[in-house]
Amino acid sequence: MELLKNRILTDGRALNEQVLLVDSFLNHQVDPELMEQVGEEFAARFADAKIDRVVTIESSGIAPALMTALKLHVPMVIMKKQPSRILKEDTLQTEVFSFTKNAPFQLTVKAKFLPKGQRVLIIDDFLANGEAASGAIRLIEKAGGVVAGVGAVIAKVFQPGMANLKGAGYRVEVLAPVRRLDKDQIEFLEEKA
Ligand code: 5GP
């Protein structure tokens, strides 16, 4: 998605070989018009996948996931990162290792928002090691749902998440695949036209 890649080149910043900052338009300050285009692009790519609902992981996945759900005309479900005091009954949980916090957390969702047999699309801001997406997949499958696809706004393809998910047979769509990062350098993977 050229518009997104150009925005990453203009306003994103590679901190080092591992971390890309996009907090001026994606995960701190959010550009709603860009998010709308992101939602349209995901909706087009998964138009044939018979999606019943979109699932994301709080908080950075919410903006792109909501726009995707809007364009697909389906509900969006937010998986929580902390077990809440009021979210006790009927919850599904799995441990996930956080890339940004470098610590584990409990990914939590109410089972009633993932009815059995639903075809679910996971949308997140980044795909790095794939821990967050794998946790979401475990919960969806535990609930009796079908993971119809995983969409990442940005994937750092030099980290193992994307390849592992594809290797496990999941459909993965990435809008901006990053091939290499270095301090203040960002390179995208060349894609087939
Ligand atoms: P994973 O679970 O695939 O290792 O990492 C995905 C999560 O970590 C994403 O939801 C995202 O919030 C965060 N993340 C991973 N890599 C980056 C990065 O380079 N920059 C930012 N801002 N967040 C990242």
mmCIF file of C-alpha atoms and ligand atoms in Angstrom:
data_model
loop_
_atom_site.group_PDB
_atom_site.id
_atom_site.type_symbol
_atom_site.label_atom_id
_atom_site.label_comp_id
_atom_site.label_asym_id
_atom_site.label_seq_id
_atom_site.Cartn_x
_atom_site.Cartn_y
_atom_site.Cartn_z
ATOM 1 C CA MET A 1 0.000 0.000 0.000
ATOM 2 C CA GLU A 2 1.997 2.932 -1.382
ATOM 3 C CA LEU A 3 0.219 5.668 0.585
ATOM 4 C CA LEU A 4 1.078 3.927 3.849
ATOM 5 C CA LYS A 5 4.670 3.184 2.851
ATOM 6 C CA ASN A 6 5.213 6.824 1.871
ATOM 7 C CA ARG A 7 3.798 7.942 5.207
ATOM 8 C CA ILE A 8 6.118 5.555 7.045
ATOM 9 C CA LEU A 9 9.089 6.947 5.108
ATOM 10 C CA THR A 10 8.037 10.537 5.819
ATOM 11 C CA ASP A 11 6.847 10.332 9.418
ATOM 12 C CA GLY A 12 8.134 7.015 10.771
ATOM 13 C CA ARG A 13 11.490 6.632 12.463
ATOM 14 C CA ALA A 14 13.666 3.566 12.807
ATOM 15 C CA LEU A 15 15.109 3.613 16.313
ATOM 16 C CA ASN A 16 17.505 0.764 15.637
ATOM 17 C CA GLU A 17 17.558 -2.544 13.699
ATOM 18 C CA GLN A 18 14.506 -3.843 15.561
ATOM 19 C CA VAL A 19 12.069 -1.036 16.349
ATOM 20 C CA LEU A 20 10.097 1.304 14.105
ATOM 21 C CA LEU A 21 8.293 4.303 15.606
ATOM 22 C CA VAL A 22 5.055 5.299 13.922
ATOM 23 C CA ASP A 23 3.493 7.082 16.850
ATOM 24 C CA SER A 24 2.645 10.282 14.964
ATOM 25 C CA PHE A 25 0.004 8.557 12.780
ATOM 26 C CA LEU A 26 -0.662 4.968 13.879
ATOM 27 C CA ASN A 27 -0.281 4.145 17.540
ATOM 28 C CA HIS A 28 -0.183 7.274 19.670
ATOM 29 C CA GLN A 29 -1.514 10.115 17.534
ATOM 30 C CA VAL A 30 -3.768 8.517 14.907
ATOM 31 C CA ASP A 31 -4.542 9.770 11.383
ATOM 32 C CA PRO A 32 -8.204 8.787 10.880
ATOM 33 C CA GLU A 33 -8.145 9.308 7.118
ATOM 34 C CA LEU A 34 -5.128 7.052 6.728
ATOM 35 C CA MET A 35 -6.842 4.499 8.996
ATOM 36 C CA GLU A 36 -9.915 4.624 6.789
ATOM 37 C CA GLN A 37 -7.779 3.773 3.757
ATOM 38 C CA VAL A 38 -6.103 0.996 5.740
ATOM 39 C CA GLY A 39 -9.556 -0.383 6.587
ATOM 40 C CA GLU A 40 -10.595 -0.220 2.939
ATOM 41 C CA GLU A 41 -7.454 -2.040 1.844
ATOM 42 C CA PHE A 42 -7.894 -4.861 4.377
ATOM 43 C CA ALA A 43 -11.594 -5.132 3.524
ATOM 44 C CA ALA A 44 -10.715 -5.469 -0.184
ATOM 45 C CA ARG A 45 -7.977 -8.040 0.454
ATOM 46 C CA PHE A 46 -10.256 -10.181 2.644
ATOM 47 C CA ALA A 47 -13.443 -9.573 0.632
ATOM 48 C CA ASP A 48 -13.576 -13.255 -0.384
ATOM 49 C CA ALA A 49 -12.907 -14.603 3.125
ATOM 50 C CA LYS A 50 -16.473 -14.445 4.497
ATOM 51 C CA ILE A 51 -15.414 -12.630 7.658
ATOM 52 C CA ASP A 52 -17.952 -12.599 10.531
ATOM 53 C CA ARG A 53 -15.943 -10.449 12.910
ATOM 54 C CA VAL A 54 -12.667 -8.621 13.308
ATOM 55 C CA VAL A 55 -10.545 -9.177 16.405
ATOM 56 C CA THR A 56 -7.702 -7.014 17.648
ATOM 57 C CA ILE A 57 -5.446 -6.609 20.646
ATOM 58 C CA GLU A 58 -5.610 -3.444 22.707
ATOM 59 C CA SER A 59 -4.600 -0.759 22.201
ATOM 60 C CA SER A 60 -2.660 -0.078 19.014
ATOM 61 C CA GLY A 61 -4.653 -2.471 16.857
ATOM 62 C CA ILE A 62 -7.973 -0.789 17.602
ATOM 63 C CA ALA A 63 -7.814 2.017 15.013
ATOM 64 C CA PRO A 64 -7.033 -0.155 11.964
ATOM 65 C CA ALA A 65 -9.285 -2.986 13.208
ATOM 66 C CA LEU A 66 -12.270 -0.708 13.727
ATOM 67 C CA MET A 67 -11.945 0.762 10.243
ATOM 68 C CA THR A 68 -11.628 -2.723 8.738
ATOM 69 C CA ALA A 69 -14.716 -3.907 10.620
ATOM 70 C CA LEU A 70 -16.607 -0.818 9.462
ATOM 71 C CA LYS A 71 -15.742 -1.496 5.822
ATOM 72 C CA LEU A 72 -16.619 -5.216 6.171
ATOM 73 C CA HIS A 73 -19.846 -4.359 8.084
ATOM 74 C CA VAL A 74 -19.056 -6.740 10.935
ATOM 75 C CA PRO A 75 -18.447 -6.262 14.694
ATOM 76 C CA MET A 76 -14.975 -5.694 16.142
ATOM 77 C CA VAL A 77 -13.795 -7.399 19.317
ATOM 78 C CA ILE A 78 -10.914 -6.092 21.443
ATOM 79 C CA MET A 79 -8.796 -8.630 23.277
ATOM 80 C CA LYS A 80 -7.648 -7.153 26.581
ATOM 81 C CA LYS A 81 -4.122 -7.260 27.886
ATOM 82 C CA GLN A 82 -5.039 -7.411 31.550
ATOM 83 C CA PRO A 83 -7.427 -9.611 33.477
ATOM 84 C CA SER A 84 -10.009 -7.158 34.761
ATOM 85 C CA ARG A 85 -11.861 -7.265 38.085
ATOM 86 C CA ILE A 86 -15.204 -7.058 36.333
ATOM 87 C CA LEU A 87 -14.341 -9.335 33.400
ATOM 88 C CA LYS A 88 -14.492 -12.584 35.343
ATOM 89 C CA GLU A 89 -17.138 -14.938 34.006
ATOM 90 C CA ASP A 90 -16.932 -16.720 30.738
ATOM 91 C CA THR A 91 -13.461 -15.451 29.891
ATOM 92 C CA LEU A 92 -10.752 -17.091 27.837
ATOM 93 C CA GLN A 93 -7.130 -16.341 28.637
ATOM 94 C CA THR A 94 -3.690 -17.129 27.315
ATOM 95 C CA GLU A 95 -0.217 -15.885 28.152
ATOM 96 C CA VAL A 96 1.515 -13.754 25.537
ATOM 97 C CA PHE A 97 5.008 -12.289 25.551
ATOM 98 C CA SER A 98 4.982 -8.565 24.783
ATOM 99 C CA PHE A 99 7.487 -7.307 22.229
ATOM 100 C CA THR A 100 7.357 -3.718 23.463
ATOM 101 C CA LYS A 101 7.224 -4.392 27.227
ATOM 102 C CA ASN A 102 9.566 -7.395 27.123
ATOM 103 C CA ALA A 103 7.328 -9.154 29.643
ATOM 104 C CA PRO A 104 4.428 -11.618 29.576
ATOM 105 C CA PHE A 105 0.776 -10.585 29.882
ATOM 106 C CA GLN A 106 -2.584 -12.366 29.986
ATOM 107 C CA LEU A 107 -4.533 -11.891 26.768
ATOM 108 C CA THR A 108 -8.204 -12.034 27.738
ATOM 109 C CA VAL A 109 -11.543 -12.096 25.927
ATOM 110 C CA LYS A 110 -15.153 -12.874 26.822
ATOM 111 C CA ALA A 111 -16.160 -16.110 25.112
ATOM 112 C CA LYS A 112 -19.605 -14.735 24.272
ATOM 113 C CA PHE A 113 -18.038 -12.261 21.852
ATOM 114 C CA LEU A 114 -16.464 -15.141 19.922
ATOM 115 C CA PRO A 115 -19.400 -17.430 19.156
ATOM 116 C CA LYS A 116 -18.573 -20.921 17.848
ATOM 117 C CA GLY A 117 -18.104 -21.344 14.116
ATOM 118 C CA GLN A 118 -17.399 -17.689 13.363
ATOM 119 C CA ARG A 119 -14.846 -16.762 10.728
ATOM 120 C CA VAL A 120 -12.526 -14.289 12.401
ATOM 121 C CA LEU A 121 -10.032 -11.815 10.955
ATOM 122 C CA ILE A 122 -7.220 -10.676 13.272
ATOM 123 C CA ILE A 123 -5.968 -7.123 12.632
ATOM 124 C CA ASP A 124 -2.994 -5.601 14.440
ATOM 125 C CA ASP A 125 -0.689 -2.638 13.957
ATOM 126 C CA PHE A 126 2.582 -4.620 13.876
ATOM 127 C CA LEU A 127 3.633 -8.191 13.255
ATOM 128 C CA ALA A 128 7.054 -8.860 14.766
ATOM 129 C CA ASN A 129 7.654 -12.225 16.460
ATOM 130 C CA GLY A 130 4.006 -13.130 16.091
ATOM 131 C CA GLU A 131 3.396 -13.611 19.813
ATOM 132 C CA ALA A 132 0.332 -11.364 19.936
ATOM 133 C CA ALA A 133 -1.237 -12.874 16.794
ATOM 134 C CA SER A 134 -0.513 -16.428 18.020
ATOM 135 C CA GLY A 135 -2.172 -15.649 21.350
ATOM 136 C CA ALA A 136 -5.224 -14.285 19.550
ATOM 137 C CA ILE A 137 -5.316 -17.410 17.359
ATOM 138 C CA ARG A 138 -5.218 -19.668 20.458
ATOM 139 C CA LEU A 139 -8.178 -17.848 21.999
ATOM 140 C CA ILE A 140 -10.238 -17.807 18.779
ATOM 141 C CA GLU A 141 -9.644 -21.521 18.209
ATOM 142 C CA LYS A 142 -10.344 -22.313 21.877
ATOM 143 C CA ALA A 143 -13.678 -20.542 21.434
ATOM 144 C CA GLY A 144 -14.473 -22.749 18.424
ATOM 145 C CA GLY A 145 -13.900 -20.029 15.820
ATOM 146 C CA VAL A 146 -12.030 -20.241 12.534
ATOM 147 C CA VAL A 147 -9.109 -17.888 11.913
ATOM 148 C CA ALA A 148 -9.856 -16.696 8.382
ATOM 149 C CA GLY A 149 -6.813 -14.443 8.225
ATOM 150 C CA VAL A 150 -4.320 -12.174 9.903
ATOM 151 C CA GLY A 151 -3.809 -8.600 8.710
ATOM 152 C CA ALA A 152 -0.879 -6.506 9.861
ATOM 153 C CA VAL A 153 -0.530 -2.849 8.988
ATOM 154 C CA ILE A 154 3.259 -3.253 9.235
ATOM 155 C CA ALA A 155 5.241 -6.504 9.393
ATOM 156 C CA LYS A 156 8.958 -6.621 10.080
ATOM 157 C CA VAL A 157 9.580 -9.603 7.842
ATOM 158 C CA PHE A 158 13.098 -10.165 9.213
ATOM 159 C CA GLN A 159 11.463 -11.200 12.492
ATOM 160 C CA PRO A 160 9.804 -14.631 12.525
ATOM 161 C CA GLY A 161 6.090 -13.796 13.019
ATOM 162 C CA MET A 162 4.937 -13.588 9.418
ATOM 163 C CA ALA A 163 6.820 -16.676 8.226
ATOM 164 C CA ASN A 164 5.677 -18.732 11.232
ATOM 165 C CA LEU A 165 2.013 -17.852 10.722
ATOM 166 C CA LYS A 166 2.205 -18.585 6.994
ATOM 167 C CA GLY A 167 4.082 -21.822 7.744
ATOM 168 C CA ALA A 168 1.268 -22.850 10.075
ATOM 169 C CA GLY A 169 -1.178 -22.384 7.200
ATOM 170 C CA TYR A 170 -2.742 -19.035 8.106
ATOM 171 C CA ARG A 171 -3.494 -16.419 5.481
ATOM 172 C CA VAL A 172 -1.467 -13.282 6.245
ATOM 173 C CA GLU A 173 -1.883 -9.913 4.522
ATOM 174 C CA VAL A 174 0.610 -7.138 5.237
ATOM 175 C CA LEU A 175 0.132 -3.574 4.001
ATOM 176 C CA ALA A 176 3.734 -2.444 4.585
ATOM 177 C CA PRO A 177 6.281 -5.277 4.753
ATOM 178 C CA VAL A 178 9.575 -3.963 6.154
ATOM 179 C CA ARG A 179 12.646 -5.843 4.939
ATOM 180 C CA ARG A 180 15.313 -4.030 6.958
ATOM 181 C CA LEU A 181 15.659 -1.362 9.620
ATOM 182 C CA ASP A 182 18.683 0.499 10.847
ATOM 183 C CA LYS A 183 19.015 3.750 12.689
ATOM 184 C CA ASP A 184 17.013 6.216 10.533
ATOM 185 C CA GLN A 185 16.799 3.728 7.659
ATOM 186 C CA ILE A 186 13.672 1.907 6.535
ATOM 187 C CA GLU A 187 13.571 -0.536 3.597
ATOM 188 C CA PHE A 188 10.441 -2.237 2.310
ATOM 189 C CA LEU A 189 10.187 -5.619 0.693
ATOM 190 C CA GLU A 190 9.658 -5.320 -3.055
ATOM 191 C CA GLU A 191 6.214 -6.687 -3.877
ATOM 192 C CA LYS A 192 4.950 -8.220 -7.084
ATOM 193 C CA ALA A 193 2.772 -5.768 -9.035
HETATM 194 P P1 5GP B 1 4.718 -9.558 18.187
HETATM 195 O O1 5GP B 1 3.751 -10.101 19.188
HETATM 196 O O2 5GP B 1 4.366 -9.924 16.773
HETATM 197 O O3 5GP B 1 6.142 -9.890 18.528
HETATM 198 O O4 5GP B 1 4.652 -7.989 18.304
HETATM 199 C C1 5GP B 1 3.477 -7.336 17.954
HETATM 200 C C2 5GP B 1 3.117 -6.240 18.906
HETATM 201 O O5 5GP B 1 4.258 -5.568 19.431
HETATM 202 C C3 5GP B 1 2.307 -5.226 18.170
HETATM 203 O O6 5GP B 1 0.980 -5.300 18.629
HETATM 204 C C4 5GP B 1 2.935 -3.883 18.475
HETATM 205 O O7 5GP B 1 2.111 -3.191 19.382
HETATM 206 C C5 5GP B 1 4.256 -4.194 19.119
HETATM 207 N N1 5GP B 1 5.409 -3.953 18.216
HETATM 208 C C6 5GP B 1 6.213 -4.906 17.666
HETATM 209 N N2 5GP B 1 7.202 -4.335 16.956
HETATM 210 C C7 5GP B 1 7.020 -3.001 17.037
HETATM 211 C C8 5GP B 1 7.744 -1.884 16.486
HETATM 212 O O8 5GP B 1 8.755 -1.980 15.779
HETATM 213 N N3 5GP B 1 7.249 -0.643 16.789
HETATM 214 C C9 5GP B 1 6.126 -0.478 17.558
HETATM 215 N N4 5GP B 1 5.715 0.781 17.763
HETATM 216 N N5 5GP B 1 5.436 -1.505 18.094
HETATM 217 C C10 5GP B 1 5.878 -2.769 17.833
#
